[in-house]
mmCIF file of C-alpha atoms in Angstrom:
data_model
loop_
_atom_site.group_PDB
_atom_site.id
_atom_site.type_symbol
_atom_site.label_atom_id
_atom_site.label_comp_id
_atom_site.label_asym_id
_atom_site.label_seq_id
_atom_site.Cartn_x
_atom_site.Cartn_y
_atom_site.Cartn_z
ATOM 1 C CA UNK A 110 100.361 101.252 81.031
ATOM 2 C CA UNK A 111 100.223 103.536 78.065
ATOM 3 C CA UNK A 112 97.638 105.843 78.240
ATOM 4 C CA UNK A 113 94.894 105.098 75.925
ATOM 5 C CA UNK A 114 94.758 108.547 73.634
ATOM 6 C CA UNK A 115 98.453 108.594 73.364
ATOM 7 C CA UNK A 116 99.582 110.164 69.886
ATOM 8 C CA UNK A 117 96.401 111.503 69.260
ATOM 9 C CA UNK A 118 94.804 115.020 69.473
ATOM 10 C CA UNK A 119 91.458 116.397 70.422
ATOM 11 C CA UNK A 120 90.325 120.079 69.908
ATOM 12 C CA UNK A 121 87.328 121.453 72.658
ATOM 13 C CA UNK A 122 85.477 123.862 72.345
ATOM 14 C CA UNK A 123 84.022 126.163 75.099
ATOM 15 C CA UNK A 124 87.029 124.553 77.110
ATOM 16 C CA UNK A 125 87.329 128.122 79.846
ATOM 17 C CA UNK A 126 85.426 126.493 82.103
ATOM 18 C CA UNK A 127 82.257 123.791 83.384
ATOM 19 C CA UNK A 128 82.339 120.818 81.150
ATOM 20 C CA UNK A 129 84.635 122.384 78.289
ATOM 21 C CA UNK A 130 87.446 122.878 80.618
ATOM 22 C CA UNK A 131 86.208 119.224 82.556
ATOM 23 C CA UNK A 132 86.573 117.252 79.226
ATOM 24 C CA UNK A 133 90.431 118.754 78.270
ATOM 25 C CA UNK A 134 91.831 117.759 81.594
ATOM 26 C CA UNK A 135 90.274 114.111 81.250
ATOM 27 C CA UNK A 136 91.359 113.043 77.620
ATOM 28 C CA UNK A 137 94.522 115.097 78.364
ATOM 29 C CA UNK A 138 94.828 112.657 81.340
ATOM 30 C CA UNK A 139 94.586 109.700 78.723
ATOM 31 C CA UNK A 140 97.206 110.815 76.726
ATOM 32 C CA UNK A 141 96.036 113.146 74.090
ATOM 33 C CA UNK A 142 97.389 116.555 73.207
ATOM 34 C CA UNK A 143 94.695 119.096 73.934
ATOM 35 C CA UNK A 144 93.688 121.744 72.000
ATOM 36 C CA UNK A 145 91.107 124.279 74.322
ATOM 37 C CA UNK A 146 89.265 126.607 72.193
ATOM 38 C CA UNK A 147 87.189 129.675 73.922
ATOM 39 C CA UNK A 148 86.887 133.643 73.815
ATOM 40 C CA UNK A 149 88.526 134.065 77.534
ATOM 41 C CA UNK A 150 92.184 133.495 76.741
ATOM 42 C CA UNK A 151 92.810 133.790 80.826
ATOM 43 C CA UNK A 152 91.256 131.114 81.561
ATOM 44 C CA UNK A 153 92.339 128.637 78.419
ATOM 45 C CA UNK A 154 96.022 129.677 79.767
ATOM 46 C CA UNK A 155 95.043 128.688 83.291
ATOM 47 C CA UNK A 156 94.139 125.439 81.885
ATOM 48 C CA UNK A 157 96.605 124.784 79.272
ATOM 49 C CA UNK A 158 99.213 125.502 82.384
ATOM 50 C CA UNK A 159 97.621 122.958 84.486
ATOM 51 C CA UNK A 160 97.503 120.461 81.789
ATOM 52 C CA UNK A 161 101.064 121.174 81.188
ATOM 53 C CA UNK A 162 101.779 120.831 84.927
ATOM 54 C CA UNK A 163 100.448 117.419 84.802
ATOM 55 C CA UNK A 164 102.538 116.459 82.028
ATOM 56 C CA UNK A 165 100.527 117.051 79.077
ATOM 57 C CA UNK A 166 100.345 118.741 76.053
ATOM 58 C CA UNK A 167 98.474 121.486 75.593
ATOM 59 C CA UNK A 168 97.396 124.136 72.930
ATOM 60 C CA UNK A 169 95.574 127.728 73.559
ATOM 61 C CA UNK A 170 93.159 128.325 70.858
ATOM 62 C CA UNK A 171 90.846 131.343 71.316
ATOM 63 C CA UNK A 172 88.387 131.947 69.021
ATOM 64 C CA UNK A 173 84.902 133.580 68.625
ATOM 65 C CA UNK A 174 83.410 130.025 66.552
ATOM 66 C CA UNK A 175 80.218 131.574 65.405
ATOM 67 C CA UNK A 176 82.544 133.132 63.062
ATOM 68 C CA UNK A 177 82.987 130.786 60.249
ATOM 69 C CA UNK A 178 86.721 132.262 59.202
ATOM 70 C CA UNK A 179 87.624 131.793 62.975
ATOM 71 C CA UNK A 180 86.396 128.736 63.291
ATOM 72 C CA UNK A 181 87.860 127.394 60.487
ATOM 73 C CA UNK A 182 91.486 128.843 61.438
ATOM 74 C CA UNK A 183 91.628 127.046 64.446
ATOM 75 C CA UNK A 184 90.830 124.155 63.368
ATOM 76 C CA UNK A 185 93.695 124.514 61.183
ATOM 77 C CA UNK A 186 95.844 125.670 63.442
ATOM 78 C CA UNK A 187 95.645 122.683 65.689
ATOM 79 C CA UNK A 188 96.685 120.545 62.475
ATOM 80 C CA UNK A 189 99.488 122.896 61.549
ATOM 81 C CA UNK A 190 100.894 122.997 65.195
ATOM 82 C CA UNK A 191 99.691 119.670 66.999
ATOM 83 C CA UNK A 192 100.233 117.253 63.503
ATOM 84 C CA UNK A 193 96.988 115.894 63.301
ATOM 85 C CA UNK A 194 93.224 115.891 64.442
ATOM 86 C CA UNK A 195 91.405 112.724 66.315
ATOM 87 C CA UNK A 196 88.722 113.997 68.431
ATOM 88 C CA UNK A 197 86.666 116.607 68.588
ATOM 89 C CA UNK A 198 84.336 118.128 71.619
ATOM 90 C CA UNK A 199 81.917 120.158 70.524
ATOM 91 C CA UNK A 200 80.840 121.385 73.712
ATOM 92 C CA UNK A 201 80.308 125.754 73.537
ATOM 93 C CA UNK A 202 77.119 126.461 74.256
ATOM 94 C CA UNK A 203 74.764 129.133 75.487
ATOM 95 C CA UNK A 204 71.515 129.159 77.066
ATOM 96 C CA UNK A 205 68.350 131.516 77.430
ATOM 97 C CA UNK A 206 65.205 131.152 78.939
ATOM 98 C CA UNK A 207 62.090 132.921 79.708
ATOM 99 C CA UNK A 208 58.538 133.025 78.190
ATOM 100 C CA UNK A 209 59.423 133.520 74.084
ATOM 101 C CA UNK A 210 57.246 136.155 73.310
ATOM 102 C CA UNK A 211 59.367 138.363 76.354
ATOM 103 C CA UNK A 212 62.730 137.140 74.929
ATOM 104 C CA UNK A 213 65.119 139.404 73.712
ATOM 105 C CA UNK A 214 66.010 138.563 69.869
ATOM 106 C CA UNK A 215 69.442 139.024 70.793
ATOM 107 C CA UNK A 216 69.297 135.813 73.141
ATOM 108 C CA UNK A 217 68.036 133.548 70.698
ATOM 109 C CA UNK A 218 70.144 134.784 67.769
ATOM 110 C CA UNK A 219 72.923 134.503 70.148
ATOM 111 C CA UNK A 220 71.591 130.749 71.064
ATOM 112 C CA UNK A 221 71.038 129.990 67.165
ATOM 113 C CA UNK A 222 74.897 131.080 66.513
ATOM 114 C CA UNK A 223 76.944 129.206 68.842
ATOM 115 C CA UNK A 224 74.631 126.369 69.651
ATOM 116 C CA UNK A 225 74.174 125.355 66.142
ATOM 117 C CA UNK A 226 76.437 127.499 63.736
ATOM 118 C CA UNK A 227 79.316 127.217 65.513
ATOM 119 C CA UNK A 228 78.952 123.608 65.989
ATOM 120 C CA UNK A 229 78.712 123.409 62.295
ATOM 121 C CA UNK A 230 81.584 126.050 61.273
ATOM 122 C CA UNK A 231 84.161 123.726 63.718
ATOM 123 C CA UNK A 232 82.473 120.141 62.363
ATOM 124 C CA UNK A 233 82.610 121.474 58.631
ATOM 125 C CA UNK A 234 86.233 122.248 59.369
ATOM 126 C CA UNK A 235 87.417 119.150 61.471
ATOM 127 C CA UNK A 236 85.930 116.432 59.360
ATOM 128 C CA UNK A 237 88.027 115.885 56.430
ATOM 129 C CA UNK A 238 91.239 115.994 59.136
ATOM 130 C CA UNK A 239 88.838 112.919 61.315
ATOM 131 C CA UNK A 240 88.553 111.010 58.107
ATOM 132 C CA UNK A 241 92.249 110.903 57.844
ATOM 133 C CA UNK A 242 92.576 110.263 61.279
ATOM 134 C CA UNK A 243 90.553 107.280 61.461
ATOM 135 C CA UNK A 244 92.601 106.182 58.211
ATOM 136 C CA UNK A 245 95.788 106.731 59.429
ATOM 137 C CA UNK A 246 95.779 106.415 63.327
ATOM 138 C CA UNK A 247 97.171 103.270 65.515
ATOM 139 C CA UNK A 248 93.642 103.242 66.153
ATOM 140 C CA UNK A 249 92.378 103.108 63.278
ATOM 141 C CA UNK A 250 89.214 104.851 64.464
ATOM 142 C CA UNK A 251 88.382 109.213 65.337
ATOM 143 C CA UNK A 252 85.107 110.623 67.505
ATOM 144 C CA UNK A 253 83.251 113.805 67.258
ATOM 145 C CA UNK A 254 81.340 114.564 70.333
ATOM 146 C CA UNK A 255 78.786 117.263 70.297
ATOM 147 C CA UNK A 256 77.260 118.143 73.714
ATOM 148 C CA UNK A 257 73.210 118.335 73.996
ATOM 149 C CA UNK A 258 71.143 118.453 76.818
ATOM 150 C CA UNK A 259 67.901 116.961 78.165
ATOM 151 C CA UNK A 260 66.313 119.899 76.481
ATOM 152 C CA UNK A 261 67.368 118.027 72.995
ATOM 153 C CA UNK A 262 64.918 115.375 74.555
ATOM 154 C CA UNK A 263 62.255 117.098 76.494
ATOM 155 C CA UNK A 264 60.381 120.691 75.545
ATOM 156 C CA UNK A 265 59.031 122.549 78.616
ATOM 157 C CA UNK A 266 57.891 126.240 78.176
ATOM 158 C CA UNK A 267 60.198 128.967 78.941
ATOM 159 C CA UNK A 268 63.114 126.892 76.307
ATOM 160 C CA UNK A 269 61.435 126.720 72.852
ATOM 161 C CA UNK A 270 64.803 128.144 71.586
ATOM 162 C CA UNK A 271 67.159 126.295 73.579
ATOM 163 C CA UNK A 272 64.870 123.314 72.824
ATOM 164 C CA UNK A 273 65.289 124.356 68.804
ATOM 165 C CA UNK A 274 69.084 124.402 68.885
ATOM 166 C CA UNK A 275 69.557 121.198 70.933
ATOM 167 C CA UNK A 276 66.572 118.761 69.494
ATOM 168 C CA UNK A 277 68.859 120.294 66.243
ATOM 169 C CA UNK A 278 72.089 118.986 67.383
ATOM 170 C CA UNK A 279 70.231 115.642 68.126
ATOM 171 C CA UNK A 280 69.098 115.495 64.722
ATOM 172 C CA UNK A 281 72.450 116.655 63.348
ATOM 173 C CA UNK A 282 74.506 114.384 64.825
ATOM 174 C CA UNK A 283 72.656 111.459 63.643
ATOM 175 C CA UNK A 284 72.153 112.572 60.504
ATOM 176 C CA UNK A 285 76.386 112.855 60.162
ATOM 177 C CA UNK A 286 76.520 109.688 61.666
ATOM 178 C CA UNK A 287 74.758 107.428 59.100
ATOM 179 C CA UNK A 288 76.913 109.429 56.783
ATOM 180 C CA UNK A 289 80.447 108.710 57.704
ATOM 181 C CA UNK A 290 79.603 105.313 59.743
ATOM 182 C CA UNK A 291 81.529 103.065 57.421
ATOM 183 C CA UNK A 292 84.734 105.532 57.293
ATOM 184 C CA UNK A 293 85.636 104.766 61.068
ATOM 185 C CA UNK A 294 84.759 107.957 62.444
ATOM 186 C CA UNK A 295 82.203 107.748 65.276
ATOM 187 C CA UNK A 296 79.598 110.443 65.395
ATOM 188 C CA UNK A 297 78.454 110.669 69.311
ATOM 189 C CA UNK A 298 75.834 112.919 71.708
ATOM 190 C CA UNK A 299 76.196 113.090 75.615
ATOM 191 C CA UNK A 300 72.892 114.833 76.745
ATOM 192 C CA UNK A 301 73.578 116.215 80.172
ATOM 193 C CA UNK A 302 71.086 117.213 82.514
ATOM 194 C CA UNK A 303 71.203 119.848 85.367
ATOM 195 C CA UNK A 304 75.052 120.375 85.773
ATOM 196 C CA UNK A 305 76.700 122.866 88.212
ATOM 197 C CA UNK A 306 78.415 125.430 85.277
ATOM 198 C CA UNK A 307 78.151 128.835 84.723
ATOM 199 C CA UNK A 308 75.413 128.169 81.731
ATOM 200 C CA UNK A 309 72.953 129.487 83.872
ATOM 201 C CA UNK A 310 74.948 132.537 84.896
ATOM 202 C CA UNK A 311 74.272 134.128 81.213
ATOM 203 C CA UNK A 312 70.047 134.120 82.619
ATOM 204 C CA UNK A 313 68.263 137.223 82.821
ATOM 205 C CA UNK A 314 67.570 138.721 86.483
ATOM 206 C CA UNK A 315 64.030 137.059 87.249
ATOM 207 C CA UNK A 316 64.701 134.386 84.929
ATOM 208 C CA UNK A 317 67.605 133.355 86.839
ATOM 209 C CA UNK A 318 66.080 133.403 90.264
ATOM 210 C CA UNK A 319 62.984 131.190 88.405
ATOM 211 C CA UNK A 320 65.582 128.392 87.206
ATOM 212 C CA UNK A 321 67.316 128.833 90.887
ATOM 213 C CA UNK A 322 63.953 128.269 92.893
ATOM 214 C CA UNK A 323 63.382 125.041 90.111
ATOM 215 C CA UNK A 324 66.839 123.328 91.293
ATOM 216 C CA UNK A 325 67.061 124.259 94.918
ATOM 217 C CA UNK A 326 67.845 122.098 96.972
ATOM 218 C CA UNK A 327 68.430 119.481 94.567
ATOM 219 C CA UNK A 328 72.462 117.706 94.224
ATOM 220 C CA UNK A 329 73.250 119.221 90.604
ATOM 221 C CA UNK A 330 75.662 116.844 88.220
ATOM 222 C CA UNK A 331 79.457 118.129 88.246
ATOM 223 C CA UNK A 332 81.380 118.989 85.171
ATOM 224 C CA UNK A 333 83.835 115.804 85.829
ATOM 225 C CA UNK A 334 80.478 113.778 85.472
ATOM 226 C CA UNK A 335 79.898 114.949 81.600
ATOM 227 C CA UNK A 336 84.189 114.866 80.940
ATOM 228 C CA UNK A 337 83.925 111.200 82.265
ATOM 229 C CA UNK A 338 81.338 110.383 79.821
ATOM 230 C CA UNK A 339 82.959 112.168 77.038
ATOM 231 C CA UNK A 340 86.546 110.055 78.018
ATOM 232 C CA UNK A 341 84.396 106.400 78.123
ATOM 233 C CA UNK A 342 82.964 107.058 74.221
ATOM 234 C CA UNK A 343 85.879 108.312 72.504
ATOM 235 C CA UNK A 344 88.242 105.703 74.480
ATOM 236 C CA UNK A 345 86.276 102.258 73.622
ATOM 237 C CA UNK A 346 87.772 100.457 70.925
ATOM 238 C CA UNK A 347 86.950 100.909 67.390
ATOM 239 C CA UNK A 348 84.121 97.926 67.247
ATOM 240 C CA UNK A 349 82.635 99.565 69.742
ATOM 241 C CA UNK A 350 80.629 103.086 68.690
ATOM 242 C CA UNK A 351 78.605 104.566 71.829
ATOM 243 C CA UNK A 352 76.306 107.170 70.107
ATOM 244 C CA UNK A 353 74.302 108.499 72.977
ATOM 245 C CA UNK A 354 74.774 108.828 76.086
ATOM 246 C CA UNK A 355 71.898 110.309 78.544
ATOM 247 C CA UNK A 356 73.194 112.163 81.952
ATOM 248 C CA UNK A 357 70.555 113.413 84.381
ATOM 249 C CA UNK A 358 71.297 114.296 88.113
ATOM 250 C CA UNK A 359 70.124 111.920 90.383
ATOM 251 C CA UNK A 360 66.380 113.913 91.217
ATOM 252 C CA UNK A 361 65.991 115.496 87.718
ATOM 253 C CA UNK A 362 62.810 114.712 86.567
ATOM 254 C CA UNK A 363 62.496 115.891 82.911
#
């Protein structure tokens, strides 16, 4: 069977590790030649090796995306060396919580520029190179995919912020949806729940051991779970567009 990305390429961000590095390994298992785009160019070699090993394609990109001139390179880089653009993952992310008034403006500013700038610097960049895709592809058809959360859905104290930048990317995404609908190229949001990544390494001590006291005990969602969701939007066929797709660990309440 041929795969069902073959002669196509997807670019995904945050892909050193969790759900980033997840989502490259599954549309690199359906055929697509994967660009991974992250700051820690260990661990994007690690990966590109293993996609290699499996007998894929694979492109290093790193890349600080909250930059808009770096952002906007590698994007163009992955047309200049992989031929073409077809997908795109927007999946870096960073997360702070605690009480707002006792956050650090560093956090939040931190939060604000790769949560929501950086989505925008690699979206501004990739979407005239989707349009063409989805104009010029066999399938006739190209998918952004920006990764959300549950906190896009439901505000608790202790993530005003995060809750800003993801009820944002919500908003965003369908927003650029309605806008590019009837030019083939599907706009979509996965909004994953409690996932076992190192998103909540990046917590301040007390904070951390808060979140950890939340979760215990509880059977957190794997990275594969979010990549497999990520491979069943962008691999349905073009009449079908999957905008949203809601993943919450089995006990996760909110």
């Amino acid at each position: 069977m041929t795969a069902r990305l073959s002669d196509t390429v997807a670019l995904v961000t945050g892909a050193s590790s969790g759900i980033g590095e997840a989502t490259a390994r599954g549309l690199a298992a359906e055929g697509a030649a994967v660009a991974v785009l992250g700051r820690r160019r260990e661990r994007l070699e690690q990966l590109a090796d293993r996609i290699r090993a499996d007998g894929g394609t694979a492109l290093v990109l790193e890349a600080d995306i909250t930059d808009r001139r770096q952002a906007a390179a590698a994007v163009g880089t992955v047309v200049d060396r992989l031929g073409r653009l077809d997908t795109v993952v927007n999946n870096a992310g960073f997360m702070g919580v605690g009480q707002f008034a006792d956050s650090p403006v560093e956090e939040w500013e931190r939060m604000i520029g790769v949560n929501v700038q950086g989505l925008l610097h690699i979206t501004h960049a990739a979407l005239p190179h989707l349009l063409r895709a989805a104009e010029d592809s066999p399938r006739r058809v190209a998918d952004l995919v920006n990764i959300s959360s549950t906190a896009g859905r439901v505000a608790r104290p202790g993530t005003a912020v995060y809750n800003l930048t993801k009820f944002g990317v919500n908003g965003f995404t369908e927003a650029l949806r309605q806008e590019v609908v009837h030019r083939r190229v599907r706009v979509s949001v996965v909004e994953p729940g409690t996932v076992d990544t190192e998103l909540s390494s990046h917590l301040r001590d007390g904070v951390r051991q808060s979140v950890e006291r939340q979760i215990e005990g509880m059977e957190l969602l794997r990275p594969e779970d979010i990549a497999d969701a990520v491979s069943y939007i962008v691999t349905r066929d073009r009449r079908v567009a999957v905008n949203e797709v809601l993943v919450r660990a089995g006990e996760q309440t909110w």
